[in-house]
Structures are given as C-alpha cells and as structure tokens.
Short mmCIF file of C-alpha atoms in Angstrom, two decimals:
data_model
loop_
_atom_site.label_atom_id
_atom_site.label_comp_id
_atom_site.label_asym_id
_atom_site.label_seq_id
_atom_site.Cartn_x
_atom_site.Cartn_y
_atom_site.Cartn_z
CA MET A 196 32.64 25.36 -111.82
CA LYS A 197 29.06 25.93 -112.22
CA TYR A 198 29.29 27.89 -115.23
CA ARG A 199 30.82 24.88 -116.83
CA GLU A 200 28.60 22.61 -115.62
CA SER A 201 25.66 24.66 -116.85
CA ILE A 202 27.36 24.63 -120.41
CA LEU A 203 27.62 21.09 -120.58
CA ASN A 204 24.18 20.60 -119.47
CA PHE A 205 22.96 22.98 -122.26
CA ILE A 206 25.12 20.99 -124.88
CA LYS A 207 23.72 17.60 -123.50
CA GLN A 208 19.75 18.90 -123.95
CA SER A 209 20.69 20.67 -127.29
CA LYS A 210 22.15 16.94 -128.66
CA ARG A 211 18.79 15.34 -127.30
CA VAL A 212 16.82 17.80 -129.12
CA LEU A 213 18.58 17.35 -132.41
CA LYS A 214 18.36 13.55 -132.32
CA VAL A 215 14.55 13.74 -131.51
CA SER A 216 13.76 16.42 -134.21
CA LYS A 217 13.28 15.24 -137.78
CA LYS A 218 13.30 17.43 -141.35
CA PRO A 219 9.79 18.15 -142.30
CA SER A 220 8.39 16.74 -145.17
CA ARG A 221 7.53 19.04 -148.42
CA GLU A 222 3.89 18.93 -147.31
CA GLU A 223 4.58 19.76 -143.82
CA TYR A 224 6.53 22.41 -144.77
CA LEU A 225 4.00 24.16 -147.29
CA ASN A 226 1.29 23.62 -144.63
CA VAL A 227 3.40 25.70 -141.99
CA SER A 228 4.28 28.22 -144.86
CA LYS A 229 0.32 28.57 -145.44
CA VAL A 230 -0.65 28.92 -141.94
CA THR A 231 2.38 31.38 -141.24
CA GLY A 232 1.34 33.64 -144.23
CA ILE A 233 -2.25 33.67 -143.08
CA GLY A 234 -1.51 34.77 -139.68
CA ILE A 235 0.68 37.40 -141.06
CA ILE A 236 -2.02 38.75 -143.36
CA ILE A 237 -4.52 38.77 -140.69
CA ILE A 238 -2.52 40.47 -138.09
CA GLY A 239 -1.74 43.25 -141.15
CA VAL A 240 -5.33 43.48 -141.66
CA ILE A 241 -6.45 44.11 -138.14
CA GLY A 242 -3.64 46.68 -137.95
CA PHE A 243 -4.83 48.40 -140.63
CA ILE A 244 -8.33 48.52 -139.50
CA ILE A 245 -7.08 49.87 -136.14
CA SER A 246 -5.02 52.43 -138.00
CA ILE A 247 -8.02 53.82 -140.11
CA ILE A 248 -10.40 53.75 -137.23
CA ALA A 249 -8.05 55.73 -135.20
CA GLN A 250 -7.51 58.32 -137.98
CA LEU A 251 -10.99 58.63 -138.34
CA LEU A 252 -11.53 59.10 -134.67
CA GLY A 253 -8.85 61.43 -134.24
CA GLY A 254 -9.11 63.87 -137.07
#
C-alpha cells in the first residue's frame, strides 16, 4: 500500500511541476546554451592545464 501511495504522490508532484514550468524563450535558451558552453570550455582548459603540469612534474 505504501508503494502505491508513494507512486501517486510522485505523479501528483510531477503534475504540479509541469503546470508551473514554461517553455523558455529563444533568448533564454541561447543564454543558457552560452553559459553552459563557456563552463564546459573552462573545465576543459583547467583539466588540460592540470594534465600538462602533471606530465611536467612526473616525467
């Protein structure tokens, strides 16, 4: 019984989230894409620098 209640509760909460959410505008989508891309590039550069430093110190 508790299993069924938890599933029904999850469905109820999911419906509430879907009601509140909205489709992002083109401008919002582009801004999120830019920020995500910049973050990925920064993390990649940091990883590359750490890799170079590790190679220089190790070998």
